[in-house]
PDB file of C-alpha atoms in Angstrom:
ATOM      1  CA  MET A   1      82.046  91.895 109.716  1.00 81.00           C
ATOM      2  CA  GLY A   2      83.141  93.095 106.511  1.00 93.00           C
ATOM      3  CA  PRO A   3      84.490  91.260 103.636  1.00 97.00           C
ATOM      4  CA  LEU A   4      88.212  89.735 104.356  1.00 98.00           C
ATOM      5  CA  ILE A   5      90.685  90.934 101.470  1.00 98.00           C
ATOM      6  CA  LEU A   6      94.038  89.667 100.724  1.00 98.00           C
ATOM      7  CA  ASN A   7      96.605  92.100  99.594  1.00 98.00           C
ATOM      8  CA  THR A   8      99.339  90.726  97.490  1.00 97.00           C
ATOM      9  CA  ARG A   9     101.186  94.321  97.013  1.00 93.00           C
ATOM     10  CA  PRO A  10     104.860  94.443  98.215  1.00 89.00           C
ATOM     11  CA  GLU A  11     104.761  96.094 101.651  1.00 87.00           C
ATOM     12  CA  ALA A  12     106.456  99.374 100.799  1.00 81.00           C
ATOM     13  CA  ASP A  13     103.365 100.274  98.626  1.00 83.00           C
ATOM     14  CA  SER A  14     100.716  98.978 100.731  1.00 89.00           C
ATOM     15  CA  GLN A  15     100.591 101.576 103.855  1.00 86.00           C
ATOM     16  CA  GLU A  16      97.879 103.921 102.133  1.00 87.00           C
ATOM     17  CA  LEU A  17      95.900 101.061 100.686  1.00 92.00           C
ATOM     18  CA  GLU A  18      95.392  99.119 103.520  1.00 93.00           C
ATOM     19  CA  THR A  19      94.582 102.205 105.609  1.00 94.00           C
ATOM     20  CA  THR A  20      91.869 102.722 103.074  1.00 95.00           C
ATOM     21  CA  LEU A  21      90.683  99.114 103.210  1.00 96.00           C
ATOM     22  CA  LEU A  22      90.230  99.453 106.922  1.00 95.00           C
ATOM     23  CA  GLN A  23      88.447 102.725 106.797  1.00 95.00           C
ATOM     24  CA  ARG A  24      86.172 101.370 104.409  1.00 95.00           C
ATOM     25  CA  GLY A  25      85.312  98.497 106.681  1.00 95.00           C
ATOM     26  CA  TYR A  26      86.998  95.493 105.146  1.00 97.00           C
ATOM     27  CA  ARG A  27      89.198  92.788 107.027  1.00 97.00           C
ATOM     28  CA  LEU A  28      92.611  92.418 105.836  1.00 97.00           C
ATOM     29  CA  LEU A  29      95.356  89.949 105.150  1.00 97.00           C
ATOM     30  CA  SER A  30      98.748  90.225 103.742  1.00 97.00           C
ATOM     31  CA  ALA A  31     100.721  88.373 101.365  1.00 97.00           C
ATOM     32  CA  PRO A  32     103.524  90.503  99.545  1.00 96.00           C
ATOM     33  CA  MET A  33     104.025  88.543  96.348  1.00 96.00           C
ATOM     34  CA  LEU A  34     107.581  90.493  95.654  1.00 93.00           C
ATOM     35  CA  ARG A  35     110.219  91.451  97.851  1.00 92.00           C
ATOM     36  CA  ILE A  36     111.818  94.783  96.712  1.00 92.00           C
ATOM     37  CA  GLU A  37     115.740  94.450  96.772  1.00 92.00           C
ATOM     38  CA  PHE A  38     118.095  97.491  96.449  1.00 92.00           C
ATOM     39  CA  PRO A  39     121.760  96.484  95.505  1.00 86.00           C
ATOM     40  CA  GLN A  40     124.529  96.812  98.161  1.00 82.00           C
ATOM     41  CA  ASN A  41     126.974  98.449  95.609  1.00 77.00           C
ATOM     42  CA  PRO A  42     125.029 100.400  93.322  1.00 78.00           C
ATOM     43  CA  ASP A  43     126.421 101.371  90.236  1.00 80.00           C
ATOM     44  CA  GLN A  44     127.193 105.185  89.595  1.00 88.00           C
ATOM     45  CA  LEU A  45     124.291 107.016  88.240  1.00 92.00           C
ATOM     46  CA  ASP A  46     125.053 108.596  84.629  1.00 88.00           C
ATOM     47  CA  LEU A  47     122.981 111.588  84.898  1.00 94.00           C
ATOM     48  CA  ALA A  48     125.168 113.726  82.484  1.00 93.00           C
ATOM     49  CA  ASP A  49     122.806 115.739  80.184  1.00 95.00           C
ATOM     50  CA  VAL A  50     119.332 114.514  81.739  1.00 97.00           C
ATOM     51  CA  GLN A  51     116.661 116.866  81.695  1.00 97.00           C
ATOM     52  CA  ALA A  52     114.547 114.841  83.565  1.00 97.00           C
ATOM     53  CA  LEU A  53     113.648 111.698  85.410  1.00 98.00           C
ATOM     54  CA  ILE A  54     111.061 109.073  84.547  1.00 96.00           C
ATOM     55  CA  PHE A  55     109.886 106.891  87.416  1.00 96.00           C
ATOM     56  CA  THR A  56     107.233 103.842  86.546  1.00 92.00           C
ATOM     57  CA  SER A  57     106.559 102.894  90.325  1.00 91.00           C
ATOM     58  CA  ALA A  58     107.280 104.016  93.747  1.00 93.00           C
ATOM     59  CA  ASN A  59     110.263 101.846  93.790  1.00 93.00           C
ATOM     60  CA  GLY A  60     112.179 103.673  91.305  1.00 95.00           C
ATOM     61  CA  VAL A  61     111.750 106.731  93.357  1.00 97.00           C
ATOM     62  CA  ARG A  62     112.974 105.251  96.389  1.00 96.00           C
ATOM     63  CA  ALA A  63     115.950 103.638  94.399  1.00 95.00           C
ATOM     64  CA  PHE A  64     116.953 106.857  93.118  1.00 96.00           C
ATOM     65  CA  THR A  65     116.705 108.718  96.190  1.00 96.00           C
ATOM     66  CA  ARG A  66     118.933 106.341  97.980  1.00 94.00           C
ATOM     67  CA  GLN A  67     121.889 107.364  95.655  1.00 93.00           C
ATOM     68  CA  CYS A  68     121.418 110.710  94.752  1.00 94.00           C
ATOM     69  CA  ASP A  69     120.038 114.000  96.877  1.00 94.00           C
ATOM     70  CA  ASP A  70     119.405 116.128  93.982  1.00 94.00           C
ATOM     71  CA  ARG A  71     115.594 116.999  93.727  1.00 96.00           C
ATOM     72  CA  ARG A  72     115.874 119.760  91.220  1.00 95.00           C
ATOM     73  CA  TYR A  73     115.036 117.152  88.150  1.00 97.00           C
ATOM     74  CA  PRO A  74     111.099 117.201  87.057  1.00 97.00           C
ATOM     75  CA  ALA A  75     109.851 113.789  87.886  1.00 98.00           C
ATOM     76  CA  LEU A  76     107.717 112.167  85.138  1.00 98.00           C
ATOM     77  CA  CYS A  77     105.472 109.761  87.154  1.00 97.00           C
ATOM     78  CA  VAL A  78     103.232 106.889  85.906  1.00 93.00           C
ATOM     79  CA  GLY A  79     100.630 107.394  88.512  1.00 90.00           C
ATOM     80  CA  ASP A  80      99.358 109.570  91.260  1.00 89.00           C
ATOM     81  CA  ALA A  81     100.857 106.981  94.169  1.00 87.00           C
ATOM     82  CA  THR A  82     104.082 107.303  92.114  1.00 93.00           C
ATOM     83  CA  ALA A  83     103.820 111.112  92.135  1.00 95.00           C
ATOM     84  CA  ARG A  84     103.002 111.328  96.010  1.00 93.00           C
ATOM     85  CA  THR A  85     106.160 109.198  96.578  1.00 94.00           C
ATOM     86  CA  ALA A  86     108.013 111.629  94.643  1.00 97.00           C
ATOM     87  CA  GLN A  87     106.660 114.362  96.591  1.00 97.00           C
ATOM     88  CA  GLN A  88     107.403 113.001 100.205  1.00 95.00           C
ATOM     89  CA  ALA A  89     110.982 112.490  98.714  1.00 97.00           C
ATOM     90  CA  GLY A  90     111.282 116.266  98.221  1.00 97.00           C
ATOM     91  CA  PHE A  91     110.636 116.732  94.485  1.00 98.00           C
ATOM     92  CA  THR A  92     108.670 119.730  93.442  1.00 97.00           C
ATOM     93  CA  ASP A  93     108.465 119.595  89.748  1.00 97.00           C
ATOM     94  CA  ILE A  94     106.127 116.714  89.667  1.00 98.00           C
ATOM     95  CA  ARG A  95     103.829 115.563  86.362  1.00 97.00           C
ATOM     96  CA  SER A  96     101.532 112.468  86.961  1.00 96.00           C
ATOM     97  CA  ALA A  97     100.309 110.326  83.744  1.00 95.00           C
ATOM     98  CA  ASN A  98      97.566 109.051  86.238  1.00 91.00           C
ATOM     99  CA  GLY A  99      97.518 105.645  84.575  1.00 87.00           C
ATOM    100  CA  ASP A 100     100.004 103.247  83.006  1.00 88.00           C
ATOM    101  CA  ILE A 101     103.274 103.223  80.824  1.00 89.00           C
ATOM    102  CA  HIS A 102     101.082 104.001  77.699  1.00 90.00           C
ATOM    103  CA  ASP A 103      99.614 107.033  79.563  1.00 92.00           C
ATOM    104  CA  LEU A 104     103.239 108.050  80.826  1.00 93.00           C
ATOM    105  CA  ALA A 105     104.441 107.844  77.027  1.00 93.00           C
ATOM    106  CA  ARG A 106     101.683 110.216  75.964  1.00 94.00           C
ATOM    107  CA  LEU A 107     102.882 112.669  78.700  1.00 96.00           C
ATOM    108  CA  ILE A 108     106.322 112.587  77.989  1.00 96.00           C
ATOM    109  CA  LYS A 109     105.307 113.285  74.051  1.00 95.00           C
ATOM    110  CA  ASP A 110     102.906 115.982  75.270  1.00 95.00           C
ATOM    111  CA  GLN A 111     105.294 117.755  77.477  1.00 95.00           C
ATOM    112  CA  ILE A 112     108.968 116.898  76.817  1.00 96.00           C
ATOM    113  CA  ASP A 113     111.137 118.240  73.981  1.00 95.00           C
ATOM    114  CA  PRO A 114     113.727 115.395  73.271  1.00 94.00           C
ATOM    115  CA  THR A 115     116.230 118.068  72.028  1.00 95.00           C
ATOM    116  CA  ASN A 116     116.466 119.267  75.750  1.00 96.00           C
ATOM    117  CA  GLY A 117     118.449 116.264  76.952  1.00 96.00           C
ATOM    118  CA  ALA A 118     118.265 112.628  77.916  1.00 95.00           C
ATOM    119  CA  LEU A 119     115.385 111.054  80.512  1.00 95.00           C
ATOM    120  CA  PHE A 120     116.796 109.075  83.079  1.00 96.00           C
ATOM    121  CA  HIS A 121     114.682 105.960  84.093  1.00 95.00           C
ATOM    122  CA  PRO A 122     115.356 104.146  87.523  1.00 94.00           C
ATOM    123  CA  ALA A 123     114.009 100.840  86.662  1.00 91.00           C
ATOM    124  CA  ALA A 124     113.739  97.194  88.008  1.00 88.00           C
ATOM    125  CA  ARG A 125     115.762  94.346  86.785  1.00 86.00           C
ATOM    126  CA  LYS A 126     112.398  93.207  84.903  1.00 79.00           C
ATOM    127  CA  VAL A 127     110.341  95.941  83.582  1.00 71.00           C
ATOM    128  CA  ALA A 128     106.357  95.626  82.927  1.00 66.00           C
ATOM    129  CA  GLY A 129     106.911  97.320  79.661  1.00 64.00           C
ATOM    130  CA  ASP A 130     109.108  98.794  76.754  1.00 77.00           C
ATOM    131  CA  LEU A 131     108.797 102.546  77.444  1.00 82.00           C
ATOM    132  CA  GLY A 132     111.713 103.027  75.102  1.00 77.00           C
ATOM    133  CA  SER A 133     109.726 101.603  72.149  1.00 79.00           C
ATOM    134  CA  LEU A 134     106.654 103.268  72.950  1.00 81.00           C
ATOM    135  CA  LEU A 135     108.949 106.762  72.376  1.00 84.00           C
ATOM    136  CA  ARG A 136     111.116 105.404  69.516  1.00 80.00           C
ATOM    137  CA  ASP A 137     109.201 107.557  67.330  1.00 81.00           C
ATOM    138  CA  GLY A 138     109.889 110.743  69.035  1.00 81.00           C
ATOM    139  CA  ASN A 139     113.761 110.591  68.979  1.00 87.00           C
ATOM    140  CA  PHE A 140     113.836 110.388  73.042  1.00 93.00           C
ATOM    141  CA  ASP A 141     116.795 109.462  74.499  1.00 91.00           C
ATOM    142  CA  ILE A 142     115.878 106.978  77.439  1.00 92.00           C
ATOM    143  CA  ARG A 143     118.667 106.122  79.632  1.00 92.00           C
ATOM    144  CA  ARG A 144     117.271 103.149  81.550  1.00 91.00           C
ATOM    145  CA  GLN A 145     119.492 101.928  84.914  1.00 92.00           C
ATOM    146  CA  THR A 146     118.757  99.067  86.725  1.00 92.00           C
ATOM    147  CA  MET A 147     118.459  99.923  90.313  1.00 93.00           C
ATOM    148  CA  TYR A 148     116.603  97.427  92.032  1.00 93.00           C
ATOM    149  CA  ASP A 149     115.151  94.272  91.880  1.00 92.00           C
ATOM    150  CA  ALA A 150     111.384  92.848  92.328  1.00 90.00           C
ATOM    151  CA  VAL A 151     112.094  89.310  93.880  1.00 93.00           C
ATOM    152  CA  PRO A 152     108.703  86.775  93.836  1.00 94.00           C
ATOM    153  CA  SER A 153     108.134  85.524  97.218  1.00 95.00           C
ATOM    154  CA  ASP A 154     108.814  81.594  97.785  1.00 93.00           C
ATOM    155  CA  CYS A 155     106.044  81.059 100.157  1.00 93.00           C
ATOM    156  CA  LEU A 156     102.664  82.103 101.577  1.00 96.00           C
ATOM    157  CA  PRO A 157     102.006  82.827 105.131  1.00 96.00           C
ATOM    158  CA  ASN A 158     100.462  79.979 107.187  1.00 97.00           C
ATOM    159  CA  GLU A 159      97.549  82.265 108.127  1.00 97.00           C
ATOM    160  CA  VAL A 160      96.896  82.832 104.206  1.00 98.00           C
ATOM    161  CA  VAL A 161      97.009  79.231 103.530  1.00 98.00           C
ATOM    162  CA  SER A 162      94.734  78.512 106.366  1.00 97.00           C
ATOM    163  CA  ALA A 163      92.198  81.261 105.360  1.00 98.00           C
ATOM    164  CA  ILE A 164      92.285  80.071 101.571  1.00 98.00           C
ATOM    165  CA  SER A 165      91.962  76.335 102.502  1.00 97.00           C
ATOM    166  CA  ALA A 166      89.012  77.182 104.670  1.00 97.00           C
ATOM    167  CA  HIS A 167      87.563  79.573 101.952  1.00 97.00           C
ATOM    168  CA  HIS A 168      87.615  82.380 104.136  1.00 97.00           C
ATOM    169  CA  ILE A 169      89.107  84.936 101.528  1.00 98.00           C
ATOM    170  CA  ASP A 170      86.406  86.907 100.074  1.00 98.00           C
ATOM    171  CA  ALA A 171      88.751  89.016  97.274  1.00 98.00           C
ATOM    172  CA  VAL A 172      92.418  89.211  96.484  1.00 98.00           C
ATOM    173  CA  LEU A 173      94.056  92.328  95.035  1.00 98.00           C
ATOM    174  CA  PHE A 174      96.398  92.253  92.268  1.00 98.00           C
ATOM    175  CA  PHE A 175      98.541  95.623  91.161  1.00 93.00           C
ATOM    176  CA  SER A 176     100.967  93.699  88.505  1.00 91.00           C
ATOM    177  CA  PRO A 177     101.137  90.834  86.266  1.00 91.00           C
ATOM    178  CA  ARG A 178     104.580  89.761  88.043  1.00 91.00           C
ATOM    179  CA  THR A 179     102.388  89.721  91.262  1.00 94.00           C
ATOM    180  CA  ALA A 180      99.691  87.643  89.728  1.00 96.00           C
ATOM    181  CA  GLU A 181     102.370  85.376  88.338  1.00 95.00           C
ATOM    182  CA  SER A 182     103.983  84.859  91.921  1.00 96.00           C
ATOM    183  CA  PHE A 183     100.354  84.402  93.184  1.00 98.00           C
ATOM    184  CA  VAL A 184      99.593  81.427  90.767  1.00 98.00           C
ATOM    185  CA  LYS A 185     102.896  79.663  91.302  1.00 97.00           C
ATOM    186  CA  LEU A 186     102.531  79.701  95.253  1.00 97.00           C
ATOM    187  CA  ILE A 187      98.819  78.383  94.869  1.00 98.00           C
ATOM    188  CA  GLU A 188      99.932  75.567  92.692  1.00 97.00           C
ATOM    189  CA  ARG A 189     102.892  74.860  94.858  1.00 95.00           C
ATOM    190  CA  HIS A 190     100.401  74.701  98.281  1.00 95.00           C
ATOM    191  CA  LYS A 191      97.765  72.455  95.984  1.00 96.00           C
ATOM    192  CA  LEU A 192      95.158  75.483  96.730  1.00 97.00           C
ATOM    193  CA  GLN A 193      93.726  75.556  93.162  1.00 95.00           C
ATOM    194  CA  LYS A 194      90.191  74.299  94.198  1.00 95.00           C
ATOM    195  CA  ASP A 195      89.959  76.563  96.963  1.00 97.00           C
ATOM    196  CA  LEU A 196      89.477  79.777  95.125  1.00 97.00           C
ATOM    197  CA  VAL A 197      85.966  79.233  93.757  1.00 96.00           C
ATOM    198  CA  GLY A 198      84.346  81.513  96.122  1.00 96.00           C
ATOM    199  CA  THR A 199      86.795  84.077  95.953  1.00 98.00           C
ATOM    200  CA  ARG A 200      87.060  87.206  93.806  1.00 98.00           C
ATOM    201  CA  ALA A 201      90.071  88.654  91.913  1.00 98.00           C
ATOM    202  CA  ILE A 202      90.231  92.570  91.733  1.00 98.00           C
ATOM    203  CA  CYS A 203      92.675  93.344  88.890  1.00 97.00           C
ATOM    204  CA  LEU A 204      94.509  96.646  88.018  1.00 93.00           C
ATOM    205  CA  SER A 205      94.527  95.766  84.421  1.00 92.00           C
ATOM    206  CA  SER A 206      93.574  93.008  81.374  1.00 93.00           C
ATOM    207  CA  ALA A 207      97.200  91.992  81.523  1.00 91.00           C
ATOM    208  CA  VAL A 208      97.095  91.162  85.102  1.00 95.00           C
ATOM    209  CA  GLN A 209      93.815  89.165  84.439  1.00 97.00           C
ATOM    210  CA  ASP A 210      95.319  87.194  82.133  1.00 96.00           C
ATOM    211  CA  ARG A 211      98.229  85.961  84.448  1.00 96.00           C
ATOM    212  CA  LEU A 212      95.132  84.984  86.759  1.00 97.00           C
ATOM    213  CA  SER A 213      93.245  83.021  83.966  1.00 95.00           C
ATOM    214  CA  VAL A 214      94.445  79.286  84.887  1.00 96.00           C
ATOM    215  CA  LEU A 215      92.928  79.693  88.454  1.00 97.00           C
ATOM    216  CA  THR A 216      89.267  79.366  88.917  1.00 96.00           C
ATOM    217  CA  TRP A 217      87.605  81.923  90.620  1.00 98.00           C
ATOM    218  CA  LEU A 218      84.056  82.874  91.690  1.00 97.00           C
ATOM    219  CA  LYS A 219      84.620  86.324  89.637  1.00 95.00           C
ATOM    220  CA  THR A 220      87.387  88.860  88.193  1.00 96.00           C
ATOM    221  CA  GLU A 221      86.821  92.512  88.165  1.00 97.00           C
ATOM    222  CA  VAL A 222      89.281  94.778  86.293  1.00 97.00           C
ATOM    223  CA  ALA A 223      89.687  98.456  87.075  1.00 96.00           C
ATOM    224  CA  LYS A 224      88.250 100.586  84.362  1.00 94.00           C
ATOM    225  CA  HIS A 225      91.956 102.395  84.599  1.00 90.00           C
ATOM    226  CA  PRO A 226      94.939 101.440  85.902  1.00 88.00           C
ATOM    227  CA  THR A 227      94.862 103.300  89.276  1.00 88.00           C
ATOM    228  CA  GLN A 228      94.408 102.360  93.177  1.00 90.00           C
ATOM    229  CA  GLU A 229      91.360 104.188  92.899  1.00 91.00           C
ATOM    230  CA  TYR A 230      89.699 102.571  89.932  1.00 93.00           C
ATOM    231  CA  LEU A 231      90.894  99.383  91.750  1.00 95.00           C
ATOM    232  CA  LEU A 232      89.073  99.865  94.976  1.00 96.00           C
ATOM    233  CA  SER A 233      85.926 100.590  92.715  1.00 97.00           C
ATOM    234  CA  ALA A 234      86.267  97.603  91.145  1.00 97.00           C
ATOM    235  CA  LEU A 235      86.349  95.454  94.506  1.00 97.00           C
ATOM    236  CA  GLU A 236      83.199  97.792  95.383  1.00 96.00           C
ATOM    237  CA  ASN A 237      81.702  96.510  92.433  1.00 94.00           C
ATOM    238  CA  ALA A 238      82.493  92.921  93.125  1.00 95.00           C
ATOM    239  CA  PHE A 239      80.372  92.856  96.100  1.00 94.00           C
ATOM    240  CA  ALA A 240      77.396  94.994  94.755  1.00 86.00           C
TER     241      ALA A 240
END
């Protein structure tokens, strides 16, 4: 049997990931650390004079497409997973930064003329970085609108608690600082801090790793580039 992996990513983002893990021989448990919620009565979208859309997550694509049927806008995506979601939603002009928010800012500076109009950013209530500040010196008009919320989970599934207590989980995957923060709080709530000493933490970025530093791990691995493909490479390296 392969190593037992705990996936903490939200359910909507996990189908492709979990299929890949199973194909590579890993066993899986799932404990989404964030629950994505869309407003029941969303605000009207302000798309006047918008030249392109900014998607910093697949959930941004989902939020936008719940409220707007127009797919003619160029979709500026933080990474390939978000770009694939945009493609599945019907967008045709899709540009992927294949990285993090800093890579996305560079893509926008390189490919977008700020004089052609505003950039509309469907965002979560809490965002991981300040894209506006990264683009401030380029005179871009970033029109950010809160369109969904990522709510931290308030419990761990019983089977996950049992597996951690029994030291059965070989590695945990973390894709964002907020999922890491939620995980730490739940580990402390369940008093499982001493039960991760034989477990590996696989982190998308150093910012994710920082949120997990209060826990004692067998080892931590950080993806060389903030993409799912590189995170899976870090997972493989953890067992080398």
